[in-house]
């Protein structure tokens, strides 16, 4: 009964989201949408489409995952729009022609196209399939305050592509806790490429202790040493390290969340998980690794770990 009520509340929230934003718009991005009937209708259509898509689903965490994934993209568009409008002379935001950046790229047509893309995203059944797969897999384990996802999305800067502000990239950290073990797969975007890193922590006296981390060496030769033994074939420096990583997000407990709440999961980032050229998301070989990591008492194997 509780799950059903949570699911129904999620659908009501989706339907009301655009209206709530326009009740007190924050920044030029929201204000522009709310002031233009056509743009406002497109924004409301995103949540209407999401509600219709979720009518096929009864899992409250899947509903939250789709809503969060949509919100990450809206935030990415809004942050880029507001920054360009507020800092039109900043060459870091607008590259070659800073004085005309806001007028050239961030137009109502640009915004309308992105809102339409988000409606298509909300209607895509493959997104629900990925979210359902993650929740199906998570149900095998106990969950816990450290087992929640993080994600963020952004737009590619002008110096990355000939058509700036066209493509979206999302990075994410996917964590599962089982008793006192936390296993993490983190997908990051750097130098025009996605990379996946793996991490193992043991919870000791309520605090995470790093047992090992490694990077998946993909087909393009991207990754950072040491390379994960399970998924980096014929790679140099195969193994795990206990040396801290200054670039990864810290492992932080979220006791405010339900143990089974996946947190800020993101289906765009999830689709990029795993070795390049192999299925992304919660699918083999990544699920095989999570299963081994979460259920093997002494993992990673001590003979594969170096300082």
Coordinates of C-alpha atoms in Angstrom, one line a residue:
X1 CA 0.0 0.0 0.0
X2 CA 2.8 2.4 0.9
X3 CA 4.5 1.8 -2.4
X4 CA 1.3 2.5 -4.3
X5 CA 0.7 5.7 -2.5
X6 CA 4.3 6.8 -3.1
X7 CA 3.9 6.0 -6.8
X8 CA 0.7 8.0 -7.0
X9 CA 2.3 10.9 -5.2
X10 CA 5.1 10.8 -7.7
X11 CA 2.8 11.1 -10.7
X12 CA 1.0 14.0 -9.0
X13 CA 4.4 15.7 -8.5
X14 CA 5.3 15.2 -12.1
X15 CA 2.0 16.8 -13.3
X16 CA 2.5 19.8 -11.0
X17 CA 6.2 20.3 -11.5
X18 CA 6.1 22.9 -14.3
X19 CA 3.3 24.8 -12.5
X20 CA 5.3 24.9 -9.3
X21 CA 8.4 26.2 -11.1
X22 CA 6.4 29.1 -12.6
X23 CA 4.8 30.0 -9.3
X24 CA 8.3 31.3 -8.3
X25 CA 10.7 31.1 -11.3
X26 CA 14.4 31.2 -10.4
X27 CA 16.7 32.8 -12.9
X28 CA 16.3 33.9 -16.5
X29 CA 15.8 30.4 -17.8
X30 CA 12.7 29.6 -15.8
X31 CA 11.4 33.2 -16.2
X32 CA 11.7 32.9 -20.0
X33 CA 9.8 29.7 -20.1
X34 CA 7.1 30.9 -17.8
X35 CA 6.6 34.2 -19.7
X36 CA 6.2 32.5 -23.1
X37 CA 3.0 30.4 -23.5
X38 CA 4.5 28.2 -26.2
X39 CA 7.6 27.4 -24.1
X40 CA 5.6 26.9 -21.0
X41 CA 3.3 24.4 -22.8
X42 CA 6.4 22.5 -24.0
X43 CA 7.8 22.4 -20.5
X44 CA 4.5 21.1 -19.1
X45 CA 4.4 18.5 -21.9
X46 CA 7.6 17.0 -20.5
X47 CA 5.9 16.1 -17.2
X48 CA 2.7 15.1 -18.9
X49 CA 4.6 12.7 -21.1
X50 CA 6.6 11.4 -18.1
X51 CA 3.3 10.7 -16.3
X52 CA 2.0 8.8 -19.3
X53 CA 5.2 6.8 -19.6
X54 CA 5.1 5.9 -15.9
X55 CA 1.6 4.6 -16.2
X56 CA 3.2 1.4 -17.3
X57 CA 5.2 1.2 -14.1
X58 CA 4.4 0.6 -10.4
X59 CA 7.8 1.0 -8.9
X60 CA 8.1 4.2 -6.9
X61 CA 11.9 4.3 -7.3
X62 CA 11.7 4.0 -11.0
X63 CA 9.3 7.0 -11.1
X64 CA 11.7 9.0 -8.9
X65 CA 14.6 8.0 -11.2
X66 CA 12.9 9.2 -14.3
X67 CA 11.9 12.5 -12.7
X68 CA 15.5 13.0 -11.4
X69 CA 17.0 12.3 -14.8
X70 CA 14.7 14.8 -16.4
X71 CA 15.6 17.4 -13.7
X72 CA 19.3 16.9 -14.3
X73 CA 18.9 17.8 -17.9
X74 CA 16.7 20.8 -17.2
X75 CA 19.3 22.0 -14.7
X76 CA 22.1 21.6 -17.3
X77 CA 20.2 23.7 -19.8
X78 CA 19.1 26.2 -17.2
X79 CA 22.7 26.7 -15.8
X80 CA 24.1 27.2 -19.3
X81 CA 21.3 29.6 -20.3
X82 CA 21.6 31.7 -17.1
X83 CA 25.4 31.8 -17.2
X84 CA 25.5 33.0 -20.8
X85 CA 22.8 35.6 -20.2
X86 CA 24.5 36.9 -17.0
X87 CA 28.1 36.8 -18.4
X88 CA 27.9 37.6 -22.1
X89 CA 31.4 38.9 -22.2
X90 CA 33.0 35.8 -20.6
X91 CA 35.1 34.1 -23.2
X92 CA 35.0 30.9 -21.2
X93 CA 31.2 30.8 -21.8
X94 CA 31.1 32.0 -25.4
X95 CA 34.5 31.4 -26.9
X96 CA 35.2 33.3 -30.2
X97 CA 32.3 35.8 -30.2
X98 CA 31.6 36.5 -26.5
X99 CA 29.6 39.7 -27.1
X100 CA 27.0 37.9 -29.2
X101 CA 27.0 34.5 -27.5
X102 CA 23.7 34.8 -25.6
X103 CA 21.9 36.1 -28.7
X104 CA 23.5 33.6 -31.1
X105 CA 23.1 30.4 -29.2
X106 CA 20.7 30.9 -26.3
X107 CA 17.5 31.7 -28.3
X108 CA 13.9 30.7 -27.7
X109 CA 14.3 28.4 -30.7
X110 CA 17.2 26.7 -29.0
X111 CA 15.2 26.4 -25.8
X112 CA 12.1 25.0 -27.6
X113 CA 14.2 22.3 -29.3
X114 CA 15.7 21.2 -25.9
X115 CA 12.3 21.0 -24.3
X116 CA 11.1 18.9 -27.2
X117 CA 14.1 16.6 -26.8
X118 CA 13.2 16.2 -23.1
X119 CA 9.6 15.2 -24.0
X120 CA 11.1 12.5 -26.3
X121 CA 13.4 11.4 -23.5
X122 CA 10.5 11.1 -21.1
X123 CA 8.6 8.9 -23.5
X124 CA 11.5 6.6 -24.4
X125 CA 10.8 3.1 -22.9
X126 CA 14.4 2.2 -22.8
X127 CA 14.9 4.7 -20.0
X128 CA 12.4 2.9 -17.8
X129 CA 14.0 -0.4 -18.8
X130 CA 17.4 0.8 -17.5
X131 CA 15.8 2.1 -14.2
X132 CA 13.9 -1.1 -13.7
X133 CA 17.0 -3.1 -14.2
X134 CA 18.9 -1.1 -11.6
X135 CA 16.1 -1.5 -9.1
X136 CA 15.7 -5.2 -9.8
X137 CA 19.4 -5.7 -9.2
X138 CA 19.5 -3.5 -6.1
X139 CA 16.7 -5.6 -4.5
X140 CA 19.2 -8.5 -4.1
X141 CA 21.1 -6.6 -1.5
X142 CA 20.5 -4.9 1.9
X143 CA 21.0 -1.3 0.8
X144 CA 22.2 1.2 3.4
X145 CA 23.1 4.9 4.0
X146 CA 26.1 4.7 1.7
X147 CA 24.4 3.0 -1.2
X148 CA 23.0 5.9 -3.2
X149 CA 23.8 7.3 -6.6
X150 CA 25.0 10.8 -7.6
X151 CA 24.8 12.4 -11.0
X152 CA 25.2 15.7 -12.8
X153 CA 24.7 16.8 -16.4
X154 CA 26.2 19.6 -18.4
X155 CA 26.5 21.0 -22.0
X156 CA 29.6 20.6 -24.1
X157 CA 31.5 23.9 -24.2
X158 CA 32.1 25.8 -27.5
X159 CA 35.7 24.6 -27.8
X160 CA 34.7 20.9 -27.8
X161 CA 32.4 20.9 -30.9
X162 CA 31.8 23.0 -34.0
X163 CA 28.2 23.4 -32.8
X164 CA 28.5 24.5 -29.2
X165 CA 25.8 23.9 -26.6
X166 CA 24.3 21.1 -28.8
X167 CA 25.2 18.0 -26.9
X168 CA 24.5 17.0 -23.3
X169 CA 26.8 14.8 -21.2
X170 CA 26.0 13.3 -17.9
X171 CA 28.4 11.7 -15.4
X172 CA 27.3 9.5 -12.5
X173 CA 28.4 7.5 -9.5
X174 CA 26.5 4.3 -8.8
X175 CA 26.8 2.8 -5.4
X176 CA 25.3 -0.3 -3.8
X177 CA 25.6 -1.3 -0.2
X178 CA 25.3 -4.8 1.2
X179 CA 25.8 -5.0 4.9
X180 CA 29.2 -3.3 5.5
X181 CA 30.4 -3.5 2.0
X182 CA 29.9 -0.6 -0.5
X183 CA 30.8 -1.1 -4.2
X184 CA 30.9 1.8 -6.6
X185 CA 31.0 2.3 -10.3
X186 CA 31.7 5.8 -11.4
X187 CA 31.4 7.1 -15.0
X188 CA 33.2 10.4 -15.7
X189 CA 33.5 12.6 -18.8
X190 CA 37.0 13.9 -19.7
X191 CA 38.7 15.0 -22.9
X192 CA 35.7 14.0 -25.0
X193 CA 35.5 10.5 -23.6
X194 CA 33.6 8.5 -21.0
X195 CA 35.6 6.4 -18.5
X196 CA 34.4 4.0 -15.8
X197 CA 36.2 3.5 -12.4
X198 CA 35.5 0.9 -9.8
X199 CA 35.9 1.2 -6.0
X200 CA 35.4 -1.0 -3.0
X201 CA 34.9 0.3 0.6
X202 CA 34.3 -1.5 3.9
X203 CA 32.3 0.3 6.5
X204 CA 34.2 0.2 9.8
X205 CA 32.7 1.9 12.9
X206 CA 30.3 3.7 10.7
X207 CA 33.0 5.1 8.4
X208 CA 34.1 4.0 4.9
X209 CA 37.6 2.5 4.5
X210 CA 38.9 2.2 1.0
X211 CA 39.9 -1.4 0.2
X212 CA 40.7 -0.8 -3.5
X213 CA 40.0 1.2 -6.6
X214 CA 40.8 0.7 -10.3
X215 CA 40.0 2.0 -13.8
X216 CA 38.5 0.1 -16.7
X217 CA 40.8 0.2 -19.7
X218 CA 38.5 0.6 -22.7
X219 CA 39.0 -0.1 -26.3
X220 CA 40.2 3.4 -27.0
X221 CA 43.0 3.1 -24.5
X222 CA 41.4 5.5 -22.0
X223 CA 41.7 4.9 -18.2
X224 CA 44.0 5.5 -15.4
X225 CA 46.3 3.0 -13.7
X226 CA 45.9 0.5 -12.1
X227 CA 43.5 -1.2 -14.5
X228 CA 40.7 -3.4 -13.2
X229 CA 41.6 -7.1 -13.6
X230 CA 38.1 -8.3 -14.4
X231 CA 37.5 -6.0 -17.4
X232 CA 40.9 -4.8 -18.6
X233 CA 42.4 -7.5 -20.8
X234 CA 46.1 -7.4 -21.6
X235 CA 46.5 -4.1 -19.8
X236 CA 49.6 -2.9 -18.0
X237 CA 49.5 -2.4 -14.3
X238 CA 46.5 -4.6 -13.7
X239 CA 45.2 -4.6 -10.1
X240 CA 43.8 -2.4 -7.4
X241 CA 45.3 0.4 -5.4
X242 CA 44.4 1.8 -1.9
X243 CA 45.9 5.2 -2.8
X244 CA 43.3 8.0 -2.4
X245 CA 41.8 9.5 -5.6
X246 CA 41.5 13.2 -5.4
X247 CA 39.1 13.3 -8.4
X248 CA 36.4 11.0 -7.2
X249 CA 33.4 12.1 -5.1
X250 CA 33.8 11.2 -1.4
X251 CA 31.6 8.4 0.0
X252 CA 29.0 10.2 2.2
X253 CA 26.2 8.6 4.2
X254 CA 22.6 9.6 3.4
X255 CA 20.6 8.4 6.4
X256 CA 17.8 10.7 5.3
X257 CA 17.0 8.4 2.3
X258 CA 15.2 5.1 2.3
X259 CA 17.8 2.2 2.1
X260 CA 16.4 1.2 -1.2
X261 CA 16.2 4.7 -2.7
X262 CA 18.8 4.8 -5.5
X263 CA 19.4 8.5 -4.9
X264 CA 20.3 10.9 -7.8
X265 CA 20.5 8.1 -10.4
X266 CA 20.6 9.2 -14.0
X267 CA 19.8 7.0 -17.0
X268 CA 22.0 9.0 -19.4
X269 CA 25.1 8.4 -17.2
X270 CA 24.0 4.8 -16.5
X271 CA 24.0 4.0 -20.2
X272 CA 27.7 4.9 -20.4
X273 CA 28.8 2.6 -17.6
X274 CA 31.1 -0.3 -18.3
X275 CA 33.8 -1.0 -20.8
X276 CA 33.6 0.8 -24.2
X277 CA 31.9 -1.4 -26.8
X278 CA 30.0 -3.5 -24.3
X279 CA 26.4 -3.1 -23.0
X280 CA 26.0 -0.1 -20.6
X281 CA 23.9 0.2 -17.5
X282 CA 23.2 -2.6 -15.0
X283 CA 24.1 -5.4 -17.3
X284 CA 27.0 -7.9 -17.6
X285 CA 29.9 -7.6 -17.1
X286 CA 29.2 -4.8 -14.7
X287 CA 26.5 -6.6 -12.7
X288 CA 28.8 -9.6 -12.5
X289 CA 31.4 -7.4 -10.9
X290 CA 28.9 -5.9 -8.4
X291 CA 27.7 -9.4 -7.5
X292 CA 31.3 -10.5 -6.8
X293 CA 32.3 -7.3 -5.0
X294 CA 29.2 -7.3 -2.7
X295 CA 29.2 -11.0 -1.8
X296 CA 32.9 -12.0 -1.7
X297 CA 34.2 -11.8 1.9
X298 CA 37.8 -10.8 1.0
X299 CA 37.5 -8.5 -2.0
X300 CA 39.4 -7.3 -3.8
X301 CA 41.8 -10.3 -3.6
X302 CA 44.7 -9.2 -1.4
X303 CA 47.3 -10.4 -4.0
X304 CA 45.9 -7.9 -6.5
X305 CA 46.1 -4.9 -4.2
X306 CA 49.0 -2.5 -4.0
X307 CA 49.6 0.7 -2.1

